[in-house]
CSV table of C-alpha atoms and ligand atoms in Angstrom, one decimal:
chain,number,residue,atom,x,y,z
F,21,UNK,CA,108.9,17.6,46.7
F,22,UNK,CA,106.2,19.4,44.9
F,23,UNK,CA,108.1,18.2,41.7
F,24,UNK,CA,108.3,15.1,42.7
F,25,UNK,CA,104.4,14.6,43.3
F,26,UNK,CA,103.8,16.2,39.7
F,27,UNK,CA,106.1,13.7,38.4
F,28,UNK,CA,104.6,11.0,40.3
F,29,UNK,CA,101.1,11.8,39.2
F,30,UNK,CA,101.9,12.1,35.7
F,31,UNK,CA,103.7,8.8,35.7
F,32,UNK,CA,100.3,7.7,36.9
F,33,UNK,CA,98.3,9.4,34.1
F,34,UNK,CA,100.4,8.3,31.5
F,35,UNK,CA,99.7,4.9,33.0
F,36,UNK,CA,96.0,5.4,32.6
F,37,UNK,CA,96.4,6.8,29.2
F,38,UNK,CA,98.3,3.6,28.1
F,39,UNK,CA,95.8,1.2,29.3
F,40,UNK,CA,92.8,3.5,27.8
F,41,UNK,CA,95.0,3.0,24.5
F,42,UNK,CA,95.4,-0.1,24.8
F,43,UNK,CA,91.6,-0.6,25.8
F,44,UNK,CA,90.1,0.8,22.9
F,45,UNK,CA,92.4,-1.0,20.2
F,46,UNK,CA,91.0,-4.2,21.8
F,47,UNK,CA,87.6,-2.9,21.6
F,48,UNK,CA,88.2,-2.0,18.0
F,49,UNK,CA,89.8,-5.3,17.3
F,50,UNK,CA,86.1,-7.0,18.4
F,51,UNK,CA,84.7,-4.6,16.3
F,52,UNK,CA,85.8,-5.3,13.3
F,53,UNK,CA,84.4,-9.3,13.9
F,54,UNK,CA,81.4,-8.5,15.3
F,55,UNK,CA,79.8,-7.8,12.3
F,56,UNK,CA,80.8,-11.1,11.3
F,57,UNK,CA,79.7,-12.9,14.4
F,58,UNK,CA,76.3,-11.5,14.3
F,59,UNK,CA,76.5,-9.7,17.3
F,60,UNK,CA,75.3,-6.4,15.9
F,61,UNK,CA,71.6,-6.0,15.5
F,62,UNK,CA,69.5,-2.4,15.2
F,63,UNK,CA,66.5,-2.2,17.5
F,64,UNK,CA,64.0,0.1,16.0
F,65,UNK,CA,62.4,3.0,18.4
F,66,UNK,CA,58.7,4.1,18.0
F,67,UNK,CA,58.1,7.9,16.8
F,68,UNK,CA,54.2,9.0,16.4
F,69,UNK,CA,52.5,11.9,15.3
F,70,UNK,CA,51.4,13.8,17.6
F,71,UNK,CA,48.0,15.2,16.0
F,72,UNK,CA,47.0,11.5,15.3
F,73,UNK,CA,48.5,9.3,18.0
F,74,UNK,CA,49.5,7.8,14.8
F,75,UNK,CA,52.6,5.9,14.6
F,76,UNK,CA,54.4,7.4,12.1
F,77,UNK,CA,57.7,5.3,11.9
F,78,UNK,CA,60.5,3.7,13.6
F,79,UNK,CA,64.5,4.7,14.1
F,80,UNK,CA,67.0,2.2,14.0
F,81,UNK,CA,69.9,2.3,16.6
F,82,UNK,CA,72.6,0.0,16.8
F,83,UNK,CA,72.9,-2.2,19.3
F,84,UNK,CA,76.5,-4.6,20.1
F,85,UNK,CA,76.0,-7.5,22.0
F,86,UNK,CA,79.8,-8.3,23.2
F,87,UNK,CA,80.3,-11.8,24.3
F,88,UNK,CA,82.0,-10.6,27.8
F,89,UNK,CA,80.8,-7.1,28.1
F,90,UNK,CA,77.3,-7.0,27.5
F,91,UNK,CA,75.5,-4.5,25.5
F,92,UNK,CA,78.0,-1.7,24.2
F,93,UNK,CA,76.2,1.2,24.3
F,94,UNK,CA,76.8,2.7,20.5
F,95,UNK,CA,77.7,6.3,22.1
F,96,UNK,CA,80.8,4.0,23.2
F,97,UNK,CA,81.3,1.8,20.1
F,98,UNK,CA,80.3,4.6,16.8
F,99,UNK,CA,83.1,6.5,17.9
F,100,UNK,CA,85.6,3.4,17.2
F,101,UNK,CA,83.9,2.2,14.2
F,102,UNK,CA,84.5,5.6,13.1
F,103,UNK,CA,88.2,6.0,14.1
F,104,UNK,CA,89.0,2.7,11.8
F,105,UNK,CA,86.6,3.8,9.3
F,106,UNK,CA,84.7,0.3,10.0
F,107,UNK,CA,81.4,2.5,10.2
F,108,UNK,CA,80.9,2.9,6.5
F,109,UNK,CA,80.8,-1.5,5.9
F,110,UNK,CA,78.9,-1.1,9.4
F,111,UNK,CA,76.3,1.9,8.0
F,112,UNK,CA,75.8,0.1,4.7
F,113,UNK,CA,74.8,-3.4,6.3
F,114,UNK,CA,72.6,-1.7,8.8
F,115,UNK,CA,70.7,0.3,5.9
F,116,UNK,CA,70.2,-2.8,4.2
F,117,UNK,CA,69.3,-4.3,6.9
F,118,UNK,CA,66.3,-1.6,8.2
F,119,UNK,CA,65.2,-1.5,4.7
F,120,UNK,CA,64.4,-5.3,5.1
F,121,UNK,CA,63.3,-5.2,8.3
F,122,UNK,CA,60.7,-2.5,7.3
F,123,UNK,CA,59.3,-4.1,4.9
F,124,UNK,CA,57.6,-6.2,6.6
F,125,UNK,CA,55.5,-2.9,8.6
F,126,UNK,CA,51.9,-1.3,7.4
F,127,UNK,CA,52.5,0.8,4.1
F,128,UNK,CA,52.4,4.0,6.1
F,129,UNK,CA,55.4,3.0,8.8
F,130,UNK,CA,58.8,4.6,8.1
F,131,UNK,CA,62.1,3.7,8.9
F,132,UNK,CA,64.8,6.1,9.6
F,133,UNK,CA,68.4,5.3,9.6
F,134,UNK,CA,71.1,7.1,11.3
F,135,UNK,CA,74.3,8.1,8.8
F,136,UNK,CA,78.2,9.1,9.9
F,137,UNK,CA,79.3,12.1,8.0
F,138,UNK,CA,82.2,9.3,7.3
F,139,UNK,CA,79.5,7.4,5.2
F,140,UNK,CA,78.7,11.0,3.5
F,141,UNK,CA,82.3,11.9,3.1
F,142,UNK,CA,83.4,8.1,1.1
F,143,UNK,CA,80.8,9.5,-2.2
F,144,UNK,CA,79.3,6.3,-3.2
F,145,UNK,CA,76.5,6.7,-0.3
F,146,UNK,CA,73.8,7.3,-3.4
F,147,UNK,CA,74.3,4.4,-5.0
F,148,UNK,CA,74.2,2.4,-1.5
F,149,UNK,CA,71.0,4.0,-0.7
F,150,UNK,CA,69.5,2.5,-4.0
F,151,UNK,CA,70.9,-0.8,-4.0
F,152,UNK,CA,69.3,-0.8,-0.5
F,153,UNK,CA,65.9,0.0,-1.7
F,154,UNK,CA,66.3,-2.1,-4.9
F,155,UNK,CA,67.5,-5.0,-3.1
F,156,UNK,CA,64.6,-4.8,-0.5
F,157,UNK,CA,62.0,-3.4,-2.6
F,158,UNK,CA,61.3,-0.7,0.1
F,159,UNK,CA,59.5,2.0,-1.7
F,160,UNK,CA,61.8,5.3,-1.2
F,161,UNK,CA,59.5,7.4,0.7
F,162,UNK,CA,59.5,5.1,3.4
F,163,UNK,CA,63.2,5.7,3.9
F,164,UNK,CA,64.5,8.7,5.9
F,165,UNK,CA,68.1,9.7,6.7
F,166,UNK,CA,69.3,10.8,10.0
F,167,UNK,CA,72.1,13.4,9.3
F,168,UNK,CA,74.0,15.3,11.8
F,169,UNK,CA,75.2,18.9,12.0
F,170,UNK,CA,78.5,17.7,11.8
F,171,UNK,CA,78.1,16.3,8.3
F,172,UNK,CA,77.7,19.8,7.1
F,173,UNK,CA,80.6,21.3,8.2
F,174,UNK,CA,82.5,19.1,5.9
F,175,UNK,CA,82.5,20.5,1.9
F,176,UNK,CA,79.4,22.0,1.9
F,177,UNK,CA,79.0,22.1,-2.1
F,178,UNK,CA,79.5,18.6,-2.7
F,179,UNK,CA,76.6,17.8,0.9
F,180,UNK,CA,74.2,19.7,-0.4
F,181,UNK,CA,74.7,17.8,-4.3
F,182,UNK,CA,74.7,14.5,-2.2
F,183,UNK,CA,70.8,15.7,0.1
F,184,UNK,CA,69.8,16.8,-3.3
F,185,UNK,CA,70.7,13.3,-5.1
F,186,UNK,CA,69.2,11.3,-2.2
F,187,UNK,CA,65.9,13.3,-2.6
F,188,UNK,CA,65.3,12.4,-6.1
F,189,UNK,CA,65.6,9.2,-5.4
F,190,UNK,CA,62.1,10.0,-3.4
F,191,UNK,CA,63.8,9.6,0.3
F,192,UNK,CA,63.5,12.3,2.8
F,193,UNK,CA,66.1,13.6,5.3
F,194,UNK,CA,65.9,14.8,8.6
F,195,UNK,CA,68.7,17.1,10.8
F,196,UNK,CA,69.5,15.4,13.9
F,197,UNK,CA,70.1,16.2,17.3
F,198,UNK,CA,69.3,20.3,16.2
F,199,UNK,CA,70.5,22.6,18.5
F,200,UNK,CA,73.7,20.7,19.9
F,201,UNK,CA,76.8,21.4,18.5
F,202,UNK,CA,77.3,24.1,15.4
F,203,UNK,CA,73.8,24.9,14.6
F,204,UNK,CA,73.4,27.7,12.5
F,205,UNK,CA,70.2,28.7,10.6
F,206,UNK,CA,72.1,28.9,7.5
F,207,UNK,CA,71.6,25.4,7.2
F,208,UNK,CA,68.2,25.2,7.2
F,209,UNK,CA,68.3,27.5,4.2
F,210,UNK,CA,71.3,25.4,2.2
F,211,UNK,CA,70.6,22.2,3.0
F,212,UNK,CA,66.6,21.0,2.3
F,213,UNK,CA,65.6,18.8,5.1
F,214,UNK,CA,61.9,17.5,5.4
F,215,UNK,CA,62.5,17.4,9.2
F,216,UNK,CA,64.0,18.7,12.1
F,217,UNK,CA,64.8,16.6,15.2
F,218,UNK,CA,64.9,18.8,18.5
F,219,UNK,CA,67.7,17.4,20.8
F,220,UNK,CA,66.5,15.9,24.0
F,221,UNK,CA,68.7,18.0,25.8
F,222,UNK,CA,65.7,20.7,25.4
F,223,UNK,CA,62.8,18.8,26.2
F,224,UNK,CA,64.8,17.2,29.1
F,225,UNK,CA,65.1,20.7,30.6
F,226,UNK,CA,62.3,22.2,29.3
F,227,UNK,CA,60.2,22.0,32.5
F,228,UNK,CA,63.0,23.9,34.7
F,229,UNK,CA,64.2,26.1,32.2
F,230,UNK,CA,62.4,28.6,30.8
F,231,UNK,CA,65.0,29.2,27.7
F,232,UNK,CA,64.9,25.5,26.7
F,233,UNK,CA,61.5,25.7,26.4
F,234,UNK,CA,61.4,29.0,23.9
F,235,UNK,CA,63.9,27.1,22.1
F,236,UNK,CA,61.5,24.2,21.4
F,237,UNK,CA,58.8,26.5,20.6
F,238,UNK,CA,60.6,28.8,18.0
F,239,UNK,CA,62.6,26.1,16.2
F,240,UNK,CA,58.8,24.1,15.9
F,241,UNK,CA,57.7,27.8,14.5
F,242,UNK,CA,60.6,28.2,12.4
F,243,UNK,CA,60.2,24.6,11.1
F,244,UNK,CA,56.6,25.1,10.3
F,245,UNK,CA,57.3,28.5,8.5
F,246,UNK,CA,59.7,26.8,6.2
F,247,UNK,CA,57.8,24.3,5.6
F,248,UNK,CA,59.6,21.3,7.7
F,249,UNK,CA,58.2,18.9,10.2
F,250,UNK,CA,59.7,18.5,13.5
F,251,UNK,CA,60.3,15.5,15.9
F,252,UNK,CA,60.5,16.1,19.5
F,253,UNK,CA,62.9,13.7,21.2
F,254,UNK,CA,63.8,12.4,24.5
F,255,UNK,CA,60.0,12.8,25.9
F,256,UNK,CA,60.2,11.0,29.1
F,257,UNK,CA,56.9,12.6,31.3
F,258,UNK,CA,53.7,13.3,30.5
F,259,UNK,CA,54.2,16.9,31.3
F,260,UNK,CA,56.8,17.1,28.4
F,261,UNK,CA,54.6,15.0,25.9
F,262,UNK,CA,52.2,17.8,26.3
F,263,UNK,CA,54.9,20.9,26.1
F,264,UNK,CA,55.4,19.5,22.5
F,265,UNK,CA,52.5,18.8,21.8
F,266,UNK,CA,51.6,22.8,22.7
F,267,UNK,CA,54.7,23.9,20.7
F,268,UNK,CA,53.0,22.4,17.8
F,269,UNK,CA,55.8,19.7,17.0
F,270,UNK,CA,54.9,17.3,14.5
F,271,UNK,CA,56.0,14.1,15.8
F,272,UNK,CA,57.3,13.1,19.5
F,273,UNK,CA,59.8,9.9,20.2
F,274,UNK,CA,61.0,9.2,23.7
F,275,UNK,CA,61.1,6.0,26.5
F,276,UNK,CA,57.3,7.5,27.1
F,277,UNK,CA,55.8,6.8,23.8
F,278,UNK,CA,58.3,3.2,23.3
F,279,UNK,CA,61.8,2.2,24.0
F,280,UNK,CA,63.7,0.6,21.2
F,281,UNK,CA,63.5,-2.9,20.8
F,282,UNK,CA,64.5,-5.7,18.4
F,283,UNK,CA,62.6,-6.0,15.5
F,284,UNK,CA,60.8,-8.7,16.2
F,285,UNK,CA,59.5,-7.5,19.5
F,286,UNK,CA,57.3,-4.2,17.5
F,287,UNK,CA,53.8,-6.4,17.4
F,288,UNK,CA,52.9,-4.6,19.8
F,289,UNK,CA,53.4,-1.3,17.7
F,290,UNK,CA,52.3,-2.3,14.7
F,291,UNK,CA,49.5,-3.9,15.4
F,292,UNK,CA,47.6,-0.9,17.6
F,293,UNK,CA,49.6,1.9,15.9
F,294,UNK,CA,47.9,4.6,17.9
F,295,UNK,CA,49.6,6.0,21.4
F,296,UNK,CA,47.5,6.0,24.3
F,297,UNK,CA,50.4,8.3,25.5
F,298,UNK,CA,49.6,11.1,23.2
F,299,UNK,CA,45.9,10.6,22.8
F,300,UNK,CA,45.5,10.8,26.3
F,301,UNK,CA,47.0,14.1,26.3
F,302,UNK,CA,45.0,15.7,23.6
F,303,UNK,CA,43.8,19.1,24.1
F,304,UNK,CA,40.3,19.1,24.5
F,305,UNK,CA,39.0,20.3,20.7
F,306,UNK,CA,37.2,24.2,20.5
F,307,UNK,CA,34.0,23.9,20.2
F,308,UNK,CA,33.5,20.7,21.7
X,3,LIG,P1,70.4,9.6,18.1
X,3,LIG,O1,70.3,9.3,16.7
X,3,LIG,O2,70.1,11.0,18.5
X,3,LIG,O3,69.3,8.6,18.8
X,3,LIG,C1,68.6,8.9,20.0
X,3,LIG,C2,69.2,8.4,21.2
X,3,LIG,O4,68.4,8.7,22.3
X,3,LIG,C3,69.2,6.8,21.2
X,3,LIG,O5,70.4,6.4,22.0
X,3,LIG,C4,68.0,6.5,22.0
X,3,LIG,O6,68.0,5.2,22.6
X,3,LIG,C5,68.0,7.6,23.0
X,3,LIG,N1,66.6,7.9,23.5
X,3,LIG,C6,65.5,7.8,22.9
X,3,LIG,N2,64.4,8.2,23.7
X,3,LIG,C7,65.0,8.6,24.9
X,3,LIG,C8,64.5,9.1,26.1
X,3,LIG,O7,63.3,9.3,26.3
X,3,LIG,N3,65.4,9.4,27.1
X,3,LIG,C9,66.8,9.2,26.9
X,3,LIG,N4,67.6,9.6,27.9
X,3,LIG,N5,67.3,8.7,25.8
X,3,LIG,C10,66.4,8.4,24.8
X,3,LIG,P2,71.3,5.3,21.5
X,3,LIG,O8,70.5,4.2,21.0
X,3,LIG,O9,72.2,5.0,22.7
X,3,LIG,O10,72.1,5.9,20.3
X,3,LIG,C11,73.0,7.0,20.6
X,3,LIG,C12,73.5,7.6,19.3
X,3,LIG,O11,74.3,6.7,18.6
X,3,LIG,C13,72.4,8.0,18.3
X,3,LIG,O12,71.8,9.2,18.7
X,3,LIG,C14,73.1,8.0,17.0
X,3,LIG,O13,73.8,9.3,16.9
X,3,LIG,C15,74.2,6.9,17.2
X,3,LIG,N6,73.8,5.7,16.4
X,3,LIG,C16,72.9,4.7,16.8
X,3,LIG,N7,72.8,3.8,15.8
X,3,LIG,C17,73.6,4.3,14.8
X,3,LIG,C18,73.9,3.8,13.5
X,3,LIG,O14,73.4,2.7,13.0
X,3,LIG,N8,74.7,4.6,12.7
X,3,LIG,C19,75.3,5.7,13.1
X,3,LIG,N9,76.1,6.4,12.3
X,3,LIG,N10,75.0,6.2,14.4
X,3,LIG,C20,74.2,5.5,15.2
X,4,LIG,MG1,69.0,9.8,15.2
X,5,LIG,MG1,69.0,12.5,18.0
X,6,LIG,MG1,72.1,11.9,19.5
């Protein structure tokens, strides 16, 4: 009897396997038009400093606007595009299209573009990074590329002759998402990043957990010794804002301080490109 329920229940996963199969090649099939169809768009989120108030840039994120399902969130849809290896026409067409978009923003605004290790991996990501600024005219060191630990793991030698190509083209690079996954210091000696991105996971627990907040603060201290910058992200509450702001993190990015939004919704940014958020939160100056 016992046998016979573990048959029955496997019969029943297998089921739900086979329809998740099924499932995700549909999804992939949409994928591959939606590109096409114009239903892809990035929506760019605010980051500032956080010495200033200053806004210092914006990072593009993906967004999938599927005629029946709605927004596809990309945590869903980057993992196909990856599987079929559609990310890497996907990652070139949104570069181009940040470096465009940014053009348009004040001379000091940034954009920041998210990369697949896939789109490291194919070779030819140097030479799409400056057709991108030569077809947009976007001066290089307004460009900044969002790499993940993951990328690293892959041939390290030939990485770290790719991050050094990219910077002489006069674009900076920033570790994403540090502290999840396979994080090892030895990267932040091998691999010259200008900036460090602290996940959200620590600043989301910072408030409850002591060790998530000695995380933030040494890996702001370590950045700063080595001469890096830091971005806090995920700051949802005032109370974290100021934790980050105390651990001496450069920049901070979180629903707080802006959500993302299409690009032509970021008036509001750009045209008073200081956070109330974080001046509001300023410690009061010594002396004063
Ligand atoms: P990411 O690069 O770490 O981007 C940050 C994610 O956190 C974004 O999710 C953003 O919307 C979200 N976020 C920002 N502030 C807050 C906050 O205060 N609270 C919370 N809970 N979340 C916040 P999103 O847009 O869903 O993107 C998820 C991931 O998908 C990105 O993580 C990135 O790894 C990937 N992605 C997005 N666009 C692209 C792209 O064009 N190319 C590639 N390769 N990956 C992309
Ligand atoms: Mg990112
Ligand atoms: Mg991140
Ligand atoms: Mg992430």
């Amino acid at each position: 009897r016992a046998k016979e329920g573990g048959r029955g229940t496997y019969r029943v996963f297998e089921a739900a396997m086979e329809e998740s199969i099924q499932a995700r090649a549909l999804m992939q099939n949409d994928l591959r038009d939606a590109l096409f169809k114009g239903e892809l768009e990035p929506f760019y989120q605010p980051f500032f400093d956080l010495n200033s108030g200053r806004l210092s840039g914006f990072e593009s994120l993906l967004r999938w606007r599927h005629p029946q399902r709605g927004m596809v969130s990309p945590g869903e849809f980057i993992p196909l595009a990856e599987e079929i290896g559609l990310i890497v026409p996907m990652g070139d067409w949104v570069l181009k299209r940040a470096c465009t978009d940014a053009r348009d923003w004040p001379a000091h605004v940034k954009v920041a573009v998210n990369l697949s290790p896939l789109q490291f991996q194919r070779g030819d990501i140097v030479a799409v990074v400056r057709e991108a600024l030569q077809q947009s005219g976007l001066p290089p060191a307004r460009l900044e590329l969002e790499i993940t630990e993951s990328t690293l793991l892959q041939d390290n030698e030939r990485v770290v002759a790719t991050l050094g190509q990219l910077r002489e083209l006069g674009i900076s690079t920033a570790l994403d998402d540090f502290g999840t996954g396979y994080s090892s210091l030895s990267y932040l000696r091998s691999f010259a990043f200008d900036k460090i991105k602290i996940d959200q996971s620590f600043v989301r627990e910072m408030s409850r957990r002591p060790d998530s907040l000695a995380i933030v603060n040494s890996v702001a201290a370590l950045a700063r010794t080595l001469g890096m910058t830091t971005t806090a992200e995920g700051i949802e509450r005032p109370d974290q804002l100021r934790q980050v702001r105390e651990a001496g993190c450069t920049q901070g990015q979180g629903y707080l301080l802006g959500r993302p939004r299409p690009a032509s919704e970021l008036g509001e940014w750009l045209h008073s490109p200081a956070s109330p958020h974080v001046l509001s939160t300023q410690p009061p100056r010594s002396g004063a």
